[in-house]
Coordinates of C-alpha atoms in Angstrom, one line a residue:
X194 CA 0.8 20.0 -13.3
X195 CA 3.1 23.1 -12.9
X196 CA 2.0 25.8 -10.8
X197 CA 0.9 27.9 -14.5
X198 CA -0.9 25.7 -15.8
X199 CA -3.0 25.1 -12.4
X200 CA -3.7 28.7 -12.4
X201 CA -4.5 28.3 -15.9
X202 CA -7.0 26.0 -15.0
X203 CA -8.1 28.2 -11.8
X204 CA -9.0 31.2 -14.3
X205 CA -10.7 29.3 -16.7
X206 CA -13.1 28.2 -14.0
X207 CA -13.2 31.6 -12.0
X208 CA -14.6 32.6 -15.9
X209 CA -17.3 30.1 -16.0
X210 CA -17.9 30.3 -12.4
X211 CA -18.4 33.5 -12.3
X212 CA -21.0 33.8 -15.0
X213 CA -22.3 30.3 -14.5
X214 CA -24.6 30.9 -18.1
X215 CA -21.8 31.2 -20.5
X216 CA -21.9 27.6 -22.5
X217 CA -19.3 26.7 -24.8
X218 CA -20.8 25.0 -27.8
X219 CA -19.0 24.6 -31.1
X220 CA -22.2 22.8 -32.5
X221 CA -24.5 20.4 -30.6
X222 CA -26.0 17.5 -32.7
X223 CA -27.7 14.6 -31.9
X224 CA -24.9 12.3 -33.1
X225 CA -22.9 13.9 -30.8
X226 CA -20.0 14.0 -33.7
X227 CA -18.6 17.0 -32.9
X228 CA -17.1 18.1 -29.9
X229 CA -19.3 20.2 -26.7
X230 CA -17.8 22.1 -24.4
X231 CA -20.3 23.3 -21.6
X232 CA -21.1 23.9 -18.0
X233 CA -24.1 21.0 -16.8
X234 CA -25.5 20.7 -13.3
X235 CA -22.6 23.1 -12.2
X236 CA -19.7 20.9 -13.5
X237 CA -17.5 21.7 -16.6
X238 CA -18.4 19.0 -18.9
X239 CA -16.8 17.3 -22.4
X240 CA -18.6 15.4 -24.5
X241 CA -16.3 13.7 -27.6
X242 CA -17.1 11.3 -30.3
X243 CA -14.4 8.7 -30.7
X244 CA -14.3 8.9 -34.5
X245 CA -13.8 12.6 -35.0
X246 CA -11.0 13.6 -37.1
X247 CA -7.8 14.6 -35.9
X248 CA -8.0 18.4 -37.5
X249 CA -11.1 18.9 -35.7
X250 CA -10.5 17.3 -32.2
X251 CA -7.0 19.2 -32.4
X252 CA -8.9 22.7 -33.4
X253 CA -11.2 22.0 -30.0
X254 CA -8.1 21.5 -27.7
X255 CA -6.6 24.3 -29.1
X256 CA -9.4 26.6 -28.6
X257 CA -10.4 25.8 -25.1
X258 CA -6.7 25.2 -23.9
X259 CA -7.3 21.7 -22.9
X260 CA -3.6 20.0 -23.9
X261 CA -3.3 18.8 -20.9
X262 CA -5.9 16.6 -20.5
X263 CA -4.1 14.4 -22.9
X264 CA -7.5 13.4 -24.8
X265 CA -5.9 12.5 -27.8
X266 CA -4.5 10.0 -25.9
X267 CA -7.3 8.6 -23.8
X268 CA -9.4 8.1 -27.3
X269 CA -6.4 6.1 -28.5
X270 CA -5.4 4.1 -25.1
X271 CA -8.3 4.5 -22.8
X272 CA -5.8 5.0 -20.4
X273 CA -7.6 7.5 -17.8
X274 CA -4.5 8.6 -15.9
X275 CA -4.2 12.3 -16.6
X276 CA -8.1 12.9 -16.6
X277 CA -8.2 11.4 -12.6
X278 CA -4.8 12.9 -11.9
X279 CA -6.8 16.4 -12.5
X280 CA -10.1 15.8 -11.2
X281 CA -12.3 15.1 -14.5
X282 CA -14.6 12.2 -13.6
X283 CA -15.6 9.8 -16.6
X284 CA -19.6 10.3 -17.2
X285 CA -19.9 8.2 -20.3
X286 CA -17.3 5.8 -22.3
X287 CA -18.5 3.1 -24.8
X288 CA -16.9 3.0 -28.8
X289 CA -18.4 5.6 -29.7
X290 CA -18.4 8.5 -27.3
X291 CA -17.0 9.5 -24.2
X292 CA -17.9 12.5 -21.5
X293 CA -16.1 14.1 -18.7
X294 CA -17.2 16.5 -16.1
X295 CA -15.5 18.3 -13.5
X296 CA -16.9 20.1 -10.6
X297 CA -16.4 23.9 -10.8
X298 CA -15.5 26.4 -8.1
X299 CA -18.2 28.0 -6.0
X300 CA -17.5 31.5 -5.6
X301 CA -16.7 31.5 -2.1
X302 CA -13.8 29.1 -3.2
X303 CA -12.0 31.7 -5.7
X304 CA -10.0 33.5 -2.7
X305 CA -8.5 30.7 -1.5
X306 CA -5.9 30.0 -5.1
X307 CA -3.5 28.3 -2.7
X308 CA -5.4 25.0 -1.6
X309 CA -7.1 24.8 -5.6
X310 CA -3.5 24.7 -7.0
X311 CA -2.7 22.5 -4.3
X312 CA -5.3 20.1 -4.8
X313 CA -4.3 20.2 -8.4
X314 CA -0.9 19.2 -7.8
X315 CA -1.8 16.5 -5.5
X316 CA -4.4 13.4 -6.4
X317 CA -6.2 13.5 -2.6
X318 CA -5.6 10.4 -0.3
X319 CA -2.6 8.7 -2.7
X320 CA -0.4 8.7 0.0
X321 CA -2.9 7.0 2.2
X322 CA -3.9 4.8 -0.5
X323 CA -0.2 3.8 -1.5
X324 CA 2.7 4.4 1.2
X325 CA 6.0 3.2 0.6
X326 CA 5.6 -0.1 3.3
X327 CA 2.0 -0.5 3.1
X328 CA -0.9 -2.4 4.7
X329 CA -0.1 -6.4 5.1
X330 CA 3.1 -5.8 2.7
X331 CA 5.3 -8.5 3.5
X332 CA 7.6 -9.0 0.6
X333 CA 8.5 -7.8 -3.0
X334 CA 10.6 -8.7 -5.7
X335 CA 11.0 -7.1 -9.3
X336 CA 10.8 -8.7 -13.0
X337 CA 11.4 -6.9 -16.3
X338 CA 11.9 -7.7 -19.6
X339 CA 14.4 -6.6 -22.0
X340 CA 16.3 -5.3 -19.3
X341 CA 17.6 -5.7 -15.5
X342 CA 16.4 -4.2 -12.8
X343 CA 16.6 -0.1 -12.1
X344 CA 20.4 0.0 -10.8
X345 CA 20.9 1.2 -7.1
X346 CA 23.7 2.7 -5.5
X347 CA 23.5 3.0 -1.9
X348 CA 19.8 4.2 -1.2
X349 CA 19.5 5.9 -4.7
X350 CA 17.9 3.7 -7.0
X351 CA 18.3 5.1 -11.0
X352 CA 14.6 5.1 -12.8
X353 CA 15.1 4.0 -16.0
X354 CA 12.6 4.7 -19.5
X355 CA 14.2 2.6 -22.6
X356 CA 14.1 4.3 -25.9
X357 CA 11.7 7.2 -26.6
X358 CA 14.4 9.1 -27.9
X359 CA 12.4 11.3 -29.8
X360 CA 10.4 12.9 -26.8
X361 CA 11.0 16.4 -25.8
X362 CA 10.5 16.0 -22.1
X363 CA 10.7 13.2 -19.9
X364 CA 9.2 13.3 -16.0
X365 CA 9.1 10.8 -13.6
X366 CA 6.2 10.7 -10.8
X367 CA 5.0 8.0 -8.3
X368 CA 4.0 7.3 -4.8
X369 CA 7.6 8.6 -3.7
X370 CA 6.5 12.1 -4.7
X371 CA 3.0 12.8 -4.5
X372 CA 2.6 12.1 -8.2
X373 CA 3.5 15.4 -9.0
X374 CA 3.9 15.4 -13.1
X375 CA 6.6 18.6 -13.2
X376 CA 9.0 18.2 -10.0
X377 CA 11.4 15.1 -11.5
X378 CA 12.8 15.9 -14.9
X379 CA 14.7 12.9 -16.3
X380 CA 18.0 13.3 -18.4
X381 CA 18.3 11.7 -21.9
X382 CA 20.6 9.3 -22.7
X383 CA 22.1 7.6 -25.7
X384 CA 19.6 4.6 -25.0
X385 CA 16.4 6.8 -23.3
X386 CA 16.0 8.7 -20.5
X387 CA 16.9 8.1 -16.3
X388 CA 16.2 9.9 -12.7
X389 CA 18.1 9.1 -9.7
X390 CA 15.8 9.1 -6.9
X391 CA 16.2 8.6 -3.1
X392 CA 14.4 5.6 -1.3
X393 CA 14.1 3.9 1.8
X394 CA 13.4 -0.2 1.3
X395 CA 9.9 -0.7 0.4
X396 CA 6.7 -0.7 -2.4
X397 CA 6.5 2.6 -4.7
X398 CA 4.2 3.1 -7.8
X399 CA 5.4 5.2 -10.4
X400 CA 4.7 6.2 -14.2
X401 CA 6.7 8.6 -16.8
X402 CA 5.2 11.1 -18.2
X403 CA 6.2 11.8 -21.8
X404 CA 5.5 14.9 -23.6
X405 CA 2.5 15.2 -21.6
X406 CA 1.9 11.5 -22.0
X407 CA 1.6 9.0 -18.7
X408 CA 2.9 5.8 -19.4
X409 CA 3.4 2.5 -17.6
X410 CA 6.6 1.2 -17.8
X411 CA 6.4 -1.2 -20.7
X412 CA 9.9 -3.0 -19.5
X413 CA 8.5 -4.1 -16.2
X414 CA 6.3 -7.0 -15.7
X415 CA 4.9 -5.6 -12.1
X416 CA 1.8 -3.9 -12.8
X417 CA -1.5 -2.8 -10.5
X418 CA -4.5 -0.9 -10.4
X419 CA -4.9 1.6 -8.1
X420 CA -8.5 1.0 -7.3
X421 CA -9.5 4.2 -9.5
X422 CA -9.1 2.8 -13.0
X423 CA -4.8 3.6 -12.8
X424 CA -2.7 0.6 -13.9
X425 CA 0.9 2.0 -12.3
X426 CA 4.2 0.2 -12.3
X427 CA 5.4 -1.2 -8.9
X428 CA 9.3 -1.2 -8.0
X429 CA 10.5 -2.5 -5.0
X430 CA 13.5 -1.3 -3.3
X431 CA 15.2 -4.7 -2.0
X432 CA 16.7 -5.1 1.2
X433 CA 17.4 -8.4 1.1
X434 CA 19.5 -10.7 -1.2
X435 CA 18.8 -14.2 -1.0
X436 CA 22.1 -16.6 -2.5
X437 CA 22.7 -19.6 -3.2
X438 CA 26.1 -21.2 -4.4
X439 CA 26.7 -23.7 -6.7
X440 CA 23.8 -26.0 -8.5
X441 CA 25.0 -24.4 -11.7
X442 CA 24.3 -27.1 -13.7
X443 CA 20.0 -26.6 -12.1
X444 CA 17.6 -25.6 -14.7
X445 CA 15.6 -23.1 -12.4
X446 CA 15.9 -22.3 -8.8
X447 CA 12.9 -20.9 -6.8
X448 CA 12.9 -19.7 -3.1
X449 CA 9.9 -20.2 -1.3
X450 CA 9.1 -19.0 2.1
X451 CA 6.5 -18.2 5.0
X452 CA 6.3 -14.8 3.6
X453 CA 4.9 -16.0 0.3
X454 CA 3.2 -19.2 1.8
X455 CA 5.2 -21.5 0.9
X456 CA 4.2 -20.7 -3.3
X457 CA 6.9 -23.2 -5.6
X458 CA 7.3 -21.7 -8.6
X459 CA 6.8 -18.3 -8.2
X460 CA 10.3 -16.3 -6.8
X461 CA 12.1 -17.8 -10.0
X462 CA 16.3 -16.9 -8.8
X463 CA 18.4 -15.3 -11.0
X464 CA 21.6 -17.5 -12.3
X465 CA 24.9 -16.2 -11.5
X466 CA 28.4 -16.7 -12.3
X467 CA 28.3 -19.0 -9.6
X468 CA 24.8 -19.9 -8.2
X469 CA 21.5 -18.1 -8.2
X470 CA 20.6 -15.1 -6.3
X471 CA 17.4 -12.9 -5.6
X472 CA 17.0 -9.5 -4.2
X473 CA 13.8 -8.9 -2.5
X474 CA 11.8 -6.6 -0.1
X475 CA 11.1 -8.3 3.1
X476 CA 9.6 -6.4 6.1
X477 CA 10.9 -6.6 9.2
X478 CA 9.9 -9.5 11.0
X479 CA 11.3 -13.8 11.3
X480 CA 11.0 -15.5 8.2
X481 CA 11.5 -19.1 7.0
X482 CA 12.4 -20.2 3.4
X483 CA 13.6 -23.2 1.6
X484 CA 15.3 -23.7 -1.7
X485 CA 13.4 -25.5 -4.7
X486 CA 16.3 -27.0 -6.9
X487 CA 14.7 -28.4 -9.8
X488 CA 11.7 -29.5 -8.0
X489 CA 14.0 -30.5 -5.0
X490 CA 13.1 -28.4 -1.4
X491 CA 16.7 -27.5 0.4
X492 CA 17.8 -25.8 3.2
X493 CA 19.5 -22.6 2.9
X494 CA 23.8 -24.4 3.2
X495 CA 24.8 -21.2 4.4
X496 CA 22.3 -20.5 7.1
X497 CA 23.1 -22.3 10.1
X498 CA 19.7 -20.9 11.8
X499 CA 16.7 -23.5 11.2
X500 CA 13.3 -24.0 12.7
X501 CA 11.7 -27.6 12.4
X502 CA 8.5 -28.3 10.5
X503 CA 5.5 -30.0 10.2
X504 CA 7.6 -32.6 7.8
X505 CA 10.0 -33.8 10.7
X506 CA 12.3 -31.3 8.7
X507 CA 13.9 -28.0 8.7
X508 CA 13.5 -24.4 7.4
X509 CA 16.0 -22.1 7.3
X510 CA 15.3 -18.6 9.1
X511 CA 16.4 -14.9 9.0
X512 CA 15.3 -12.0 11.1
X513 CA 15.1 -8.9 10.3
X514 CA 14.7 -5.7 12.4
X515 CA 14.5 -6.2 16.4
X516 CA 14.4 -8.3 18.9
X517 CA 11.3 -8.9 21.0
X518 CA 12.1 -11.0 24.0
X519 CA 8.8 -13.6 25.0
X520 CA 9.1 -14.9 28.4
X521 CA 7.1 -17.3 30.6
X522 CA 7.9 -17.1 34.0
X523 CA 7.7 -20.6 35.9
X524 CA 6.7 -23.9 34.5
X525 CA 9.9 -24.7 35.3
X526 CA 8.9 -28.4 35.3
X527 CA 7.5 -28.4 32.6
X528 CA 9.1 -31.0 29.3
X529 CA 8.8 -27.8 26.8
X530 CA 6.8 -25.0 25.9
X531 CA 6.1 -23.4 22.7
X532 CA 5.0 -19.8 21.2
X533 CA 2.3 -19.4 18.6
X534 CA 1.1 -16.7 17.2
X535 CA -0.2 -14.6 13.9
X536 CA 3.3 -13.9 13.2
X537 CA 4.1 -17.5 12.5
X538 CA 0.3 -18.9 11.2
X539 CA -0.1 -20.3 14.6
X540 CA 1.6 -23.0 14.2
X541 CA 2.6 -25.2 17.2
X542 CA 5.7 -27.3 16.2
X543 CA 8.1 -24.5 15.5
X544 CA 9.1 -21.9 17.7
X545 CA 10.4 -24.0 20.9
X546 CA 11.2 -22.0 23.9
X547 CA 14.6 -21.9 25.7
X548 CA 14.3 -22.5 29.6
X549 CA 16.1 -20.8 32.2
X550 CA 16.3 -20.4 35.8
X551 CA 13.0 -18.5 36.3
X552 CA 11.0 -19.9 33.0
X553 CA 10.9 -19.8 29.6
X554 CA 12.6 -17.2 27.0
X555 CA 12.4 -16.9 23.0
X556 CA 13.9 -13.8 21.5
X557 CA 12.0 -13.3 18.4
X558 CA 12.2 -10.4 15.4
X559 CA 9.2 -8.6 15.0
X560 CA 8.2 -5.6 12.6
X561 CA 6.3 -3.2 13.9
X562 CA 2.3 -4.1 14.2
X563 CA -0.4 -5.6 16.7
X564 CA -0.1 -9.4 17.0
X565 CA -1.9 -12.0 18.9
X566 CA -0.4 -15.0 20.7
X567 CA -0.5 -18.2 23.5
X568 CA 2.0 -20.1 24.9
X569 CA 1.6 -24.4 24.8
X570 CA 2.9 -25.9 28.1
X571 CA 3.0 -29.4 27.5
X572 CA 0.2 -29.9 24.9
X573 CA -1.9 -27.4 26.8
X574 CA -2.6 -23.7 25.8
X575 CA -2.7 -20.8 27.8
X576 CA -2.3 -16.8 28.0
X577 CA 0.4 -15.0 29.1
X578 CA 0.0 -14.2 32.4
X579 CA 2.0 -11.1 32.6
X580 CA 0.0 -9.4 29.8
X581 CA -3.1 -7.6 30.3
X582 CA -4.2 -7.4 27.3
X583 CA -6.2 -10.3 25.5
X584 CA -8.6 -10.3 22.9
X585 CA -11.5 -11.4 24.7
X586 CA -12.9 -11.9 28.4
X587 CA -13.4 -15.4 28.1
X588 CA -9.9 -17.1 28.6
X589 CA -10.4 -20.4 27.0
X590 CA -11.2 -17.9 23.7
X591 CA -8.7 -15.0 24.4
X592 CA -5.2 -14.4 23.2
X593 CA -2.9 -12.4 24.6
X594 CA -2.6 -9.1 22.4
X595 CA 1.0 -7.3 21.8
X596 CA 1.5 -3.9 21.0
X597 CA 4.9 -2.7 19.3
X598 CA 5.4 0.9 18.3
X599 CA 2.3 2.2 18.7
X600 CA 2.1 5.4 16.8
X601 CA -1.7 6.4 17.2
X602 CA -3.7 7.6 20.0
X603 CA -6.9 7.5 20.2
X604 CA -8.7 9.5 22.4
X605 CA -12.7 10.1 24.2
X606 CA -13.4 13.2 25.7
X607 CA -15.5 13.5 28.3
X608 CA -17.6 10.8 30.3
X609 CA -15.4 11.4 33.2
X610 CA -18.0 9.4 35.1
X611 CA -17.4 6.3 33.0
X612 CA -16.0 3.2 35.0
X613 CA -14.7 1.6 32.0
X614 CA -14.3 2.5 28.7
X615 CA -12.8 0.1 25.5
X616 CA -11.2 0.9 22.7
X617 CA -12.4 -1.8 19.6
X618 CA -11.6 -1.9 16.2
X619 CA -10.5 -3.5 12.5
X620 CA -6.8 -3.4 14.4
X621 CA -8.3 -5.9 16.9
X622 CA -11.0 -7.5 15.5
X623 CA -13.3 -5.6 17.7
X624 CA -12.3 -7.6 20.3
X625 CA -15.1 -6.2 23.3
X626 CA -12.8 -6.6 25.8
X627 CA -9.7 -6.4 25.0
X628 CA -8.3 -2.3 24.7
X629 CA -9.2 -1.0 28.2
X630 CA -8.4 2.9 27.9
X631 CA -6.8 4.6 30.1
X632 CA -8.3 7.8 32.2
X633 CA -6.2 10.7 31.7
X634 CA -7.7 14.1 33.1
X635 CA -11.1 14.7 31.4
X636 CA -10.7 12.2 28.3
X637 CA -9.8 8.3 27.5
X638 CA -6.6 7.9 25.9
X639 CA -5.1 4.0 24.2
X640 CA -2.3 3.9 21.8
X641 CA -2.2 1.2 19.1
X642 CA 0.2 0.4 15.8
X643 CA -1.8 1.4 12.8
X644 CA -1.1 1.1 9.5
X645 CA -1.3 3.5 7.1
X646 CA -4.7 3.7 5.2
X647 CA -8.5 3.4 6.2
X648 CA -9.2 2.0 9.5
X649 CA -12.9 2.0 11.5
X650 CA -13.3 1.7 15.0
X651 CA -15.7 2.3 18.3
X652 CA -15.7 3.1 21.8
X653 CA -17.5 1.0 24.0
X654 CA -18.2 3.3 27.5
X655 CA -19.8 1.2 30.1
X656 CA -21.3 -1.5 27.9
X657 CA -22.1 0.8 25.1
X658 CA -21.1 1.1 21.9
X659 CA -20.5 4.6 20.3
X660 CA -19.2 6.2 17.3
X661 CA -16.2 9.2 18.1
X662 CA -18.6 12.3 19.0
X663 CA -15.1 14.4 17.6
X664 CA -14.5 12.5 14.7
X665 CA -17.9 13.2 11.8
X666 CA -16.1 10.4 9.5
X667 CA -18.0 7.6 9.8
X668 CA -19.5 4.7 7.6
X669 CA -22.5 2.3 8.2
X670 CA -22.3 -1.3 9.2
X671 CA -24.5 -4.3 9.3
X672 CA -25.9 -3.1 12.3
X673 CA -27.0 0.0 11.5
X674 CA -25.2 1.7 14.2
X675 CA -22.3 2.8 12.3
X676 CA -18.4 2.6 12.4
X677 CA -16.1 6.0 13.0
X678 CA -13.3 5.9 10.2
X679 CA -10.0 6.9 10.6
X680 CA -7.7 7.5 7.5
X681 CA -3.8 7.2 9.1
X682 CA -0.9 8.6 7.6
X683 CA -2.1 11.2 5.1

C-alpha cells in the first residue's frame, strides 16, 4: 500500500477511534442484503451479501473509500490476499455472506503514524515465515506452462506476467521485498508486462498485483499456501544445472537424488539440442543422484566422483559449498572406517574414510546447520573422541553433535552460582545433555546454527528445567511446564 493510502487508512480510523459511537449504516436488515459498515466490539467491521448488485456494492466502496480492499474481487475469487495483506480478519464466509473486521487504534496509538503505516506496508512475520533459503529447503526446480522459465542474466532474474495488456498498472511483490504492493512497478511489453529483480540462489514467493488486483501467476505450475489462507507462486533461483548428453532418441529423462529421496519420476529433464538438462536449486551440502533413462537408473558419464550403494552400485556425487574435514585419529589398524550421519540418512556403506599416517580423514561439503554423526570402525560404532559435544550422556545412545556457522547466541543471566547449566532445544532434540554453556562473567552464553523461523527451547541450570526469565515468548507443552519461543531472522 503506498504511504497515502496508509494514511488514508490511519485517518479513517483516528475518525472512528476517536468518537468510538459513530456507526456507519447504509441500512441494516435481517437478510443482511445490503451492505453495513460499523464499528463492533472495537473493530471496524463489513458485513456483505454475496448477491448484491454491482451498482450498489460499487456505491458502498465508493462512499466509504474502501477500493483497496479489492472486495469486488474477493466475492468473485475468494481469494483473501489483499484483506490479510491489510489486516482485515475474515469473521464470516459461506455463499451467501461474508464479514470482515479489523481492529481499530486505541488512542494512545494515534501519535505514533510511523509504526501504523509501517505495519501497513509490511504483513508481520513474512520474512520469518518465508526467507529466501528456508527451514529444511534442500532443493527446487521450476515448471510452467505456456512458457519457459523467468529468464536470468547474471543474478537478475526477469519476472514475467503474460498478456493482461489491457491493465493500467502492473506491480510485482513477494518474499524478496517484504510484499510491499507499490515499491516494484513492471514495464509493459508487446506480450505483458516484466520486472528485473535481483536475487541470490534460493525459494521466493511472489504475486502481481494488477490494477489493484493480486494474482497468482497462472503460467507457473508451483504453487503454496502460506499457512494464512495465501496461495503464492514459488520461483526458484537455480544454482545448479544438471546435463546430460546424448540419449536423444529417450522419451523422458528424470534425475533423481538424495536430495529428493531418491523420487523417479518427478525432476522430469528438459530435452535439448543435444541431451536433456535441468536447472535446480540445491543447498549447499554433498549430494548423490542418478539418471532415470526411460526407466533405466545411470550414472552421471560426466561425473567421475561416485559413492557406492546399498545395490553393490554407484551414485554420482557433487558438492557444493565448503569443505568440512572429519578425522579419526588412530585406529590405524583398523580394515576401514566409515562416517554416518544426518547429512547422508545414516547410512553405513557410503562414505568410506581415507587413512593416513595418524588416522582416518574424509573431507566432506556441508551447508551450514547442526548435524549429528558416529564413526564405524570395523562393524562397530563409536563417537568421536575429539568432540565434546554429543547428544546424550549415555554413549552407547549419544552422537557426536557438530556445529557450523553458528549465528545465534543464546544467553542466561544470572545464577552465577550454577555448576552447570545446558542449553536444549527443537535444534537438538532437547538433547539433556548435550549443549553445556559456557560461563562468561555474570551470564551463560552457547552459540548454535538456527534457521530462520520459530524455534522453542529451555535451559536446564543444575538439573532444572526453565523457561528464559528475559524472553516473555513462550508456548505450552505436554508437560505443562512450557517452552520459551524464539522467532530468528525477522
Amino acid at each position: 500500500m503506498e504511504i497515502r493510502t496508509a494514511i488514508g487508512m490511519l485517518r479513517k480510523l483516528m475518525c472512528i477511534s476517536a468518537c468510538m459511537i459513530l456507526v456507519l449504516l447504509l441500512q441494516v436488515r435481517a437478510s443482511a442484503q445490503v451492505p453495513v459498515n460499523t464499528v463492533k466490539e472495537g473493530k471496524m467491521y463489513i458485513e456483505l451479501s454475496k448477491h448484491l448488485s454491482e451498482a450498489v456494492l460499487d456505491s458502498f466502496i465508493k462512499r466509504y473509500d474502501l477500493a483497496d480492499l479489492a472486495l469486488k474481487f474477493f466475492i468473485k475469487t475468494g481469494q483473501q490476499d489483499t484483506l490479510k495483506l491489510l489486516g482485515w480478519h475474515i469473521d464470516k464466509n459461506d455463499n451467501d455472506l461474508f464479514a470482515i473486521s479489523k481492529p481499530l487504534l486505541s488512542s494512545e496509538d494515534l501519535t505514533n503514524l510511523a509504526g501504523k503505516i509501517m505495519f501497513t506496508e509490511k504483513q508481520p512475520g513474512i520474512d520469518a515465515l518465508f526467507p529466501a533459503i528456508n527451514n529444511g529447503l534442500l532443493y527446487g526446480y521450476n515448471r510452467y506452462k505456456n512458457r519457459s522459465s523467468f529468464a536470468i542474466q547474471d543474478s537478475v532474474v526477469t519476472f514475467y506476467l503474460r498478456n493482461k495488456k489491457d491493465a493500467v498498472s502492473v506491480k510485482l511483490a513477494g518474499s524478496f521485498n517484504n510484499w510491499h504492493p507499490e515499491r516494484l512497478s513492471m514495464t509493459k511489453t508487446d506480450s505483458g508486462w516484466i520486472a528485473n529483480v535481483k536475487l541470490a540462489p534460493g525459494k521466493y514467493w511472489y504475486k502481481f498485483i494488477a490494477d489493484g488486483r493480486w494474482l497468482v501467476d497462472e503460467d507457473n505450475l508451483q504453487r503454496e499456501n502460506d499457512g494464512e489462507g495465501n496461495i503464492n507462486s514459488v520461483f526458484y533461483k537455480t544454482n545448479y544445472v544438471f546435463k546430460l548428453n546424448g540419449h536423444t532418441e529417450a522419451k523422458k529423462v528424470y534425475l533423481s537424488g538424495s536430495f529428493n529421496k531418491w523420487q523417479p519420476k518427478e525432476l522430469l529433464m528438459q530435452r535439448t539440442a543435444t541431451g536433456w538438462e535441468l536447472p535446480i536449486y540445491l543447498a549447499d551440502g554433498t549430494h548423490t543422484y542418478k539418471f532415470v533413462i526411460d526407466g533405466s537408473w545411470q550414472v552421471d558419464p560426466a561425473n567421475p566422483e561416485r559413492y557406492p550403494n546399498e545395490f553393490n552400485d554407484f551414485n554420482s556425487v557433487i558438492h557444493l559449498g565448503n569443505e568440512y574435514l572429519f578425522r579419526l585419529k588412530g585406529y590405524e589398524t583398523a580394515k576401514q572406517v566409515l562416517l554416518t550421519g544426518t547429512f547422508n540418512g545414516w547410512r553405513k556403506d557410503e562414505l568410506f574414510m581415507k587413512r593416513t599416517d595418524s588416522g582416518w580423514v574424509l573431507p566432506y561439503s556441508l551447508g551450514p546447520g547442526n548435524y549429528e554423526y558416529r564413526f564405524i570402525v570395523e562393524h562397530t560404532e563409536l563417537i568421536d573422541p575429539a568432540n565434546p559435544l554429543v547428544t546424550s550422556d549415555d554413549s552407547k545412545m549419544a552422537n557426536s553433535y557438530l556445529i557450523l556457522d553458528p549465528n545465534y547466541t543464546f544467553r542466561l543471566k544470572g545464577y552465577a552460582s550454577a555448576k552447570k547449566v545446558f542449553l536444549a532445544g527443537d535444534f537438538n532434540n532437547y538433547a539433556e545433555h548435550s549443549l553445556a554453556m559456557k560461563q562468561v562473567g555474570n551470564e551463560w552464553v552457547f552459540s548454535v546454527h538456527l534457521t530462520r523461523g520459530k524455534h522453542i527451547y529451555k535451559f536446564i541450570v543444575d538439573g532444572q528445567w526453565i523457561r528464559d526469565p528475559e524472553n516473555k515468548l513462550w508456548e505450552q507443552n505436554r508437560y505443562g511446564t512450557g517452552d520459551s519461543v524464539i522467532w530468528f531472522g525477522e
